[in-house]
């Protein structure tokens, strides 16, 4: 990270010269275990199993996955190598469906590979690009956190959903980055964290990160958000994003849409925070965002323990789409896109902030 030191003393992902060191997020908060990732299949498994997760962090993991994949290729000519690398890119792209950052990072990696004249040159360029993506994403979250902190009043109580902190981004965080920045400005703030069923990123990761920094946090179940908003306990809701369409519709962790609707009903500002790498301007609306469907077992079991009758069928869309009309503003590293986002698309003036 160039612009700012990490606000925490752990890193979700690090390039270690020859391998990638990953903090296994599935084991948190009980255990802080690091894994050495030495080949791209291992990286694909880590992404699929959510050992590394959160849209910006997935993008960084995908980029390093391409570096590891490149080391396993056999082609000797630049053209042959680029062709084989494309196969690796397709495989890595298949690990998670919704987070735009993964495809954005892989496109950048493939693009840089086309510029190399021989295999060694391509491999060197790939590593340089992956490190650049990593640093840029971390910097972007610092800048967006600083921008977003303007919206946070001293004494505010903030509701958040899922996990959007340093674990999810490799930098400050998106929604949680704003919270961390505001806290470091000396604002007395507190957080209500939705537990975020089914995989409990809010309960396991958000509370863990906030407690490490010393920010007061109250854990609630997803179904309690409306209760606390109606009671006037929440000053604003801030969430991250996995993909934002050209009209501002936003895909984020399942349950975000419900938070947004409840926020509107209760006159609570609802903010989305994301680096510009999360925008997908090729999609005119959120209806076109692909939604990852995950295993039923994530719903019927918690940590391998069944919580429902055997063989009951369960649905598990991992993300939902919040229509732009519920979003008060989208906070990026380049600035804040405020209302009105029109129904058709983000205006040209607002596009300059993407
Ligand atoms: O399935 P996950 O844990 O990768 O989902 C993460 C989220 O939905 C986050 O809110 C999102 O990536 C936004 S910002 C890091």
Coordinates of C-alpha atoms and ligand atoms in Angstrom, one line a residue:
X1 CA 0.0 0.0 0.0
X2 CA 1.5 3.3 -1.0
X3 CA -0.8 6.1 0.2
X4 CA -1.5 4.9 3.7
X5 CA -0.2 2.3 6.0
X6 CA -2.7 -0.5 6.6
X7 CA -4.9 0.3 9.6
X8 CA -4.5 -3.3 10.9
X9 CA -1.6 -5.6 11.7
X10 CA -2.9 -8.5 9.5
X11 CA -3.0 -8.9 5.7
X12 CA -5.5 -11.1 3.9
X13 CA -3.1 -11.6 1.0
X14 CA 0.6 -11.1 0.4
X15 CA 3.0 -11.9 -2.4
X16 CA 6.0 -13.5 -0.7
X17 CA 8.5 -13.7 -3.6
X18 CA 7.6 -17.2 -4.6
X19 CA 4.2 -17.9 -3.3
X20 CA 1.1 -16.1 -2.0
X21 CA 0.4 -16.0 1.8
X22 CA -3.4 -16.1 2.5
X23 CA -5.2 -15.6 5.8
X24 CA -7.9 -18.3 5.8
X25 CA -11.0 -16.3 6.4
X26 CA -13.2 -19.4 6.9
X27 CA -11.4 -20.1 10.2
X28 CA -11.8 -16.7 11.7
X29 CA -12.5 -15.6 14.4
X30 CA -11.5 -18.9 16.1
X31 CA -8.1 -19.3 14.5
X32 CA -5.8 -17.0 12.6
X33 CA -4.2 -19.4 10.1
X34 CA -2.2 -18.5 7.1
X35 CA -1.9 -20.7 4.0
X36 CA 0.8 -20.8 1.4
X37 CA -0.6 -20.8 -2.1
X38 CA 2.0 -22.1 -4.6
X39 CA -0.1 -22.9 -7.7
X40 CA -3.2 -21.5 -9.4
X41 CA -5.5 -24.5 -8.7
X42 CA -4.9 -24.0 -5.0
X43 CA -5.7 -20.3 -5.5
X44 CA -8.9 -21.2 -7.3
X45 CA -10.0 -23.4 -4.4
X46 CA -9.2 -20.6 -1.9
X47 CA -11.4 -18.2 -3.9
X48 CA -14.2 -20.7 -4.3
X49 CA -14.2 -21.7 -0.6
X50 CA -14.1 -18.0 0.5
X51 CA -10.7 -18.4 2.2
X52 CA -10.2 -15.1 0.4
X53 CA -13.3 -13.1 -0.3
X54 CA -14.7 -9.6 -0.7
X55 CA -14.8 -8.1 -4.2
X56 CA -11.5 -6.1 -4.2
X57 CA -9.6 -8.9 -2.4
X58 CA -10.9 -11.5 -4.9
X59 CA -9.6 -9.3 -7.8
X60 CA -6.1 -9.2 -6.2
X61 CA -6.2 -13.0 -5.6
X62 CA -7.2 -13.5 -9.2
X63 CA -4.3 -11.4 -10.4
X64 CA -1.8 -13.4 -8.3
X65 CA -3.5 -16.6 -9.4
X66 CA -2.6 -15.6 -13.0
X67 CA 1.1 -15.1 -11.9
X68 CA 1.1 -18.6 -10.4
X69 CA -0.7 -20.1 -13.4
X70 CA 1.9 -18.5 -15.8
X71 CA 4.7 -20.3 -13.9
X72 CA 3.0 -23.6 -14.7
X73 CA 2.7 -23.1 -18.5
X74 CA 4.8 -25.0 -21.0
X75 CA 4.7 -23.0 -24.2
X76 CA 8.0 -21.5 -25.3
X77 CA 6.7 -18.9 -27.8
X78 CA 5.0 -15.7 -26.7
X79 CA 1.9 -16.5 -28.8
X80 CA 1.6 -20.0 -27.4
X81 CA 2.1 -18.8 -23.9
X82 CA -0.6 -16.1 -24.3
X83 CA -3.0 -18.8 -25.6
X84 CA -2.3 -21.1 -22.6
X85 CA -2.6 -18.1 -20.2
X86 CA -6.0 -17.4 -21.7
X87 CA -7.1 -20.9 -20.6
X88 CA -5.9 -20.1 -17.1
X89 CA -7.8 -16.9 -17.2
X90 CA -11.0 -18.7 -18.1
X91 CA -10.5 -21.2 -15.3
X92 CA -9.9 -18.5 -12.6
X93 CA -12.8 -16.4 -13.9
X94 CA -15.1 -19.4 -13.2
X95 CA -14.4 -19.3 -9.4
X96 CA -16.8 -16.6 -8.5
X97 CA -19.5 -15.0 -10.7
X98 CA -20.6 -11.7 -9.3
X99 CA -17.6 -9.7 -8.1
X100 CA -16.7 -7.4 -11.0
X101 CA -13.2 -6.9 -9.6
X102 CA -12.2 -10.5 -10.5
X103 CA -12.9 -10.1 -14.2
X104 CA -11.5 -6.5 -14.2
X105 CA -8.2 -7.8 -12.7
X106 CA -7.9 -10.8 -15.0
X107 CA -8.6 -8.6 -18.1
X108 CA -5.8 -6.3 -17.0
X109 CA -3.5 -9.3 -16.5
X110 CA -4.3 -10.7 -20.0
X111 CA -3.9 -7.4 -21.5
X112 CA -0.4 -6.9 -20.1
X113 CA 0.6 -10.4 -21.3
X114 CA -0.2 -9.4 -24.9
X115 CA 2.6 -6.8 -24.7
X116 CA 5.5 -9.1 -23.9
X117 CA 7.8 -10.3 -26.7
X118 CA 8.9 -13.5 -25.1
X119 CA 7.9 -15.8 -22.2
X120 CA 10.3 -14.3 -19.6
X121 CA 9.2 -10.8 -20.4
X122 CA 5.5 -11.8 -20.1
X123 CA 6.1 -13.5 -16.7
X124 CA 7.9 -10.4 -15.4
X125 CA 5.2 -8.1 -16.6
X126 CA 2.5 -10.3 -15.1
X127 CA 4.1 -10.1 -11.6
X128 CA 4.6 -6.4 -11.9
X129 CA 0.9 -5.9 -13.0
X130 CA -0.4 -8.1 -10.1
X131 CA 1.6 -6.0 -7.6
X132 CA 0.3 -2.8 -9.2
X133 CA -3.3 -4.0 -9.0
X134 CA -2.8 -4.9 -5.4
X135 CA -1.3 -1.5 -4.5
X136 CA -3.8 0.5 -6.6
X137 CA -6.8 -1.3 -5.0
X138 CA -5.4 -0.7 -1.5
X139 CA -4.9 3.0 -2.3
X140 CA -8.4 3.3 -3.8
X141 CA -9.9 2.0 -0.6
X142 CA -7.9 4.6 1.4
X143 CA -9.2 7.4 -0.9
X144 CA -12.8 6.3 -0.9
X145 CA -12.7 5.9 2.9
X146 CA -11.5 9.5 3.2
X147 CA -14.2 10.7 0.8
X148 CA -16.9 8.7 2.6
X149 CA -15.9 9.9 6.1
X150 CA -17.2 13.3 5.1
X151 CA -20.7 11.9 5.3
X152 CA -20.2 10.5 8.9
X153 CA -21.2 12.8 11.7
X154 CA -19.5 12.7 15.1
X155 CA -21.6 10.4 17.3
X156 CA -23.1 8.5 14.4
X157 CA -24.4 4.9 14.7
X158 CA -23.8 3.1 11.4
X159 CA -25.4 -0.1 10.2
X160 CA -23.4 -2.4 7.9
X161 CA -23.9 -5.7 6.2
X162 CA -21.5 -8.5 5.4
X163 CA -17.7 -7.8 5.7
X164 CA -16.1 -4.9 3.9
X165 CA -13.0 -4.2 5.9
X166 CA -9.3 -4.8 5.3
X167 CA -10.0 -8.5 5.1
X168 CA -12.2 -7.9 2.0
X169 CA -10.1 -5.4 0.2
X170 CA -6.4 -5.6 1.1
X171 CA -6.6 -1.9 2.0
X172 CA -8.7 0.2 4.4
X173 CA -11.9 -1.4 3.3
X174 CA -15.0 -0.1 1.5
X175 CA -18.0 0.5 3.8
X176 CA -15.9 -0.5 6.8
X177 CA -12.9 1.6 5.5
X178 CA -15.1 4.7 5.9
X179 CA -16.0 3.7 9.4
X180 CA -12.3 3.1 10.2
X181 CA -11.3 6.5 8.7
X182 CA -14.0 8.4 10.6
X183 CA -12.9 6.7 13.8
X184 CA -9.3 7.7 13.2
X185 CA -10.5 11.3 12.7
X186 CA -11.6 11.1 16.3
X187 CA -15.3 10.8 15.6
X188 CA -17.2 8.9 18.3
X189 CA -19.0 6.3 16.2
X190 CA -20.4 2.9 16.8
X191 CA -21.5 0.1 14.4
X192 CA -24.4 -2.3 14.3
X193 CA -23.2 -5.3 12.3
X194 CA -25.7 -7.6 10.6
X195 CA -24.5 -11.2 11.1
X196 CA -25.1 -11.9 7.4
X197 CA -26.5 -15.4 6.9
X198 CA -25.6 -17.9 5.6
X199 CA -21.9 -17.7 6.0
X200 CA -21.8 -15.1 8.8
X201 CA -19.2 -12.7 7.4
X202 CA -20.7 -9.9 9.6
X203 CA -20.7 -12.0 12.8
X204 CA -17.3 -13.7 12.2
X205 CA -15.3 -11.1 10.4
X206 CA -16.7 -7.6 10.8
X207 CA -16.9 -7.8 14.6
X208 CA -13.4 -9.3 14.6
X209 CA -12.0 -6.5 12.6
X210 CA -13.8 -3.7 14.5
X211 CA -12.8 -5.1 17.8
X212 CA -9.1 -5.3 16.8
X213 CA -9.2 -1.6 15.9
X214 CA -11.3 -0.7 19.0
X215 CA -14.4 0.5 17.3
X216 CA -17.6 -0.2 19.4
X217 CA -19.7 -2.8 17.6
X218 CA -23.1 -4.5 18.4
X219 CA -23.8 -7.7 16.5
X220 CA -27.4 -8.1 15.4
X221 CA -29.2 -10.8 13.3
X222 CA -30.2 -9.7 9.8
X223 CA -33.8 -9.7 10.8
X224 CA -33.2 -7.1 13.5
X225 CA -32.1 -4.3 11.2
X226 CA -35.6 -2.9 10.7
X227 CA -36.3 -3.0 14.4
X228 CA -33.3 -0.8 15.2
X229 CA -34.0 1.6 12.3
X230 CA -37.6 2.1 13.3
X231 CA -36.4 2.8 16.9
X232 CA -34.3 5.6 15.5
X233 CA -31.0 4.0 16.5
X234 CA -29.4 4.0 13.1
X235 CA -28.0 7.3 11.5
X236 CA -27.0 5.7 8.2
X237 CA -26.4 2.4 6.6
X238 CA -23.2 1.8 4.6
X239 CA -22.5 -1.3 2.5
X240 CA -20.0 -2.4 -0.1
X241 CA -20.6 -3.7 -3.6
X242 CA -19.7 -6.6 -5.8
X243 CA -20.8 -5.1 -9.0
X244 CA -22.4 -1.8 -9.9
X245 CA -24.3 -1.4 -13.2
X246 CA -24.3 1.7 -15.4
X247 CA -27.5 3.0 -13.8
X248 CA -26.1 2.6 -10.3
X249 CA -28.0 -0.6 -9.4
X250 CA -25.8 -2.5 -7.0
X251 CA -25.2 -6.1 -6.4
X252 CA -23.9 -6.9 -2.9
X253 CA -24.2 -9.7 -0.3
X254 CA -27.6 -11.3 0.0
X255 CA -29.7 -9.3 2.4
X256 CA -28.4 -5.9 1.3
X257 CA -31.6 -5.2 -0.7
X258 CA -33.7 -5.7 2.4
X259 CA -31.5 -3.3 4.3
X260 CA -31.9 -0.7 1.6
X261 CA -35.7 -0.9 1.5
X262 CA -35.9 -0.7 5.3
X263 CA -33.6 2.3 5.2
X264 CA -35.8 4.2 2.7
X265 CA -38.9 3.3 4.8
X266 CA -37.3 4.7 7.9
X267 CA -35.6 7.8 6.3
X268 CA -32.1 6.4 7.0
X269 CA -29.5 7.4 4.3
X270 CA -28.2 4.3 2.5
X271 CA -24.7 4.5 1.1
X272 CA -22.8 2.2 -1.2
X273 CA -19.0 2.3 -1.1
X274 CA -16.8 0.7 -3.8
X275 CA -13.7 1.3 -5.8
X276 CA -14.2 2.1 -9.5
X277 CA -13.0 -1.4 -10.4
X278 CA -16.4 -2.7 -9.1
X279 CA -18.3 -0.8 -11.8
X280 CA -19.5 -2.7 -14.8
X281 CA -20.6 0.0 -17.3
X282 CA -21.3 -2.7 -19.9
X283 CA -24.4 -3.6 -18.0
X284 CA -27.3 -1.1 -18.4
X285 CA -29.1 -2.2 -15.2
X286 CA -28.7 -4.5 -12.2
X287 CA -31.1 -7.0 -13.9
X288 CA -28.1 -8.1 -15.9
X289 CA -25.7 -8.8 -13.1
X290 CA -25.0 -12.5 -12.8
X291 CA -25.8 -13.8 -9.3
X292 CA -23.7 -16.6 -7.9
X293 CA -25.8 -19.5 -6.6
X294 CA -23.9 -21.4 -3.9
X295 CA -24.3 -24.8 -2.2
X296 CA -27.5 -25.5 -0.3
X297 CA -25.3 -26.9 2.5
X298 CA -24.3 -23.4 3.4
X299 CA -27.9 -22.8 4.4
X300 CA -28.8 -26.1 5.9
X301 CA -25.6 -26.4 8.0
X302 CA -23.5 -24.0 10.1
X303 CA -19.9 -25.0 10.3
X304 CA -20.8 -28.5 9.2
X305 CA -23.5 -29.0 11.8
X306 CA -27.0 -29.5 10.3
X307 CA -29.7 -27.0 11.4
X308 CA -32.5 -28.3 9.2
X309 CA -34.0 -31.7 8.6
X310 CA -32.0 -34.0 6.3
X311 CA -32.6 -33.5 2.6
X312 CA -34.7 -30.4 3.0
X313 CA -34.2 -28.3 -0.1
X314 CA -32.7 -24.8 0.4
X315 CA -32.0 -21.8 -1.9
X316 CA -28.7 -19.9 -1.7
X317 CA -28.3 -16.9 -4.0
X318 CA -25.1 -15.3 -2.6
X319 CA -26.0 -11.7 -3.7
X320 CA -29.0 -9.5 -4.4
X321 CA -29.4 -6.3 -6.4
X322 CA -30.4 -3.0 -4.8
X323 CA -32.1 -0.7 -7.3
X324 CA -30.6 2.7 -7.6
X325 CA -33.7 4.4 -6.2
X326 CA -32.8 3.2 -2.7
X327 CA -29.2 4.5 -2.9
X328 CA -28.5 7.9 -1.4
X329 CA -25.0 8.0 -2.8
X330 CA -22.2 5.8 -4.1
X331 CA -18.8 6.6 -2.7
X332 CA -15.7 5.9 -4.8
X333 CA -12.0 6.8 -4.6
X334 CA -12.6 9.6 -7.1
X335 CA -15.5 11.2 -5.3
X336 CA -19.1 10.8 -4.2
X337 CA -21.9 10.1 -6.8
X338 CA -24.9 11.7 -5.2
X339 CA -28.6 11.5 -6.1
X340 CA -30.1 11.7 -8.6
X341 CA -28.8 8.7 -10.4
X342 CA -31.4 8.6 -13.2
X343 CA -33.3 5.4 -14.0
X344 CA -31.4 5.0 -17.2
X345 CA -27.8 5.6 -16.3
X346 CA -25.4 7.5 -14.2
X347 CA -25.0 11.0 -15.7
X348 CA -22.0 12.1 -17.7
X349 CA -20.9 14.4 -14.9
X350 CA -21.2 11.5 -12.4
X351 CA -19.3 9.2 -14.8
X352 CA -16.2 11.4 -14.2
X353 CA -16.2 9.9 -10.7
X354 CA -15.9 6.4 -12.0
Ligands
LIG1 O1 -19.3 -13.7 -0.6 P1 -18.3 -12.6 -0.1 O2 -17.9 -12.8 1.3 O3 -17.2 -12.4 -1.0 O4 -19.2 -11.3 -0.2 C1 -18.6 -10.0 0.1 C2 -19.5 -8.9 0.0 O5 -20.6 -9.0 -0.5 C3 -19.0 -7.6 0.3 O6 -20.0 -6.8 0.8 C4 -18.5 -7.0 -1.0 O7 -17.5 -7.7 -1.6 C5 -18.3 -5.6 -1.0 S1 -16.8 -4.8 -0.4 C6 -15.6 -5.6 0.0

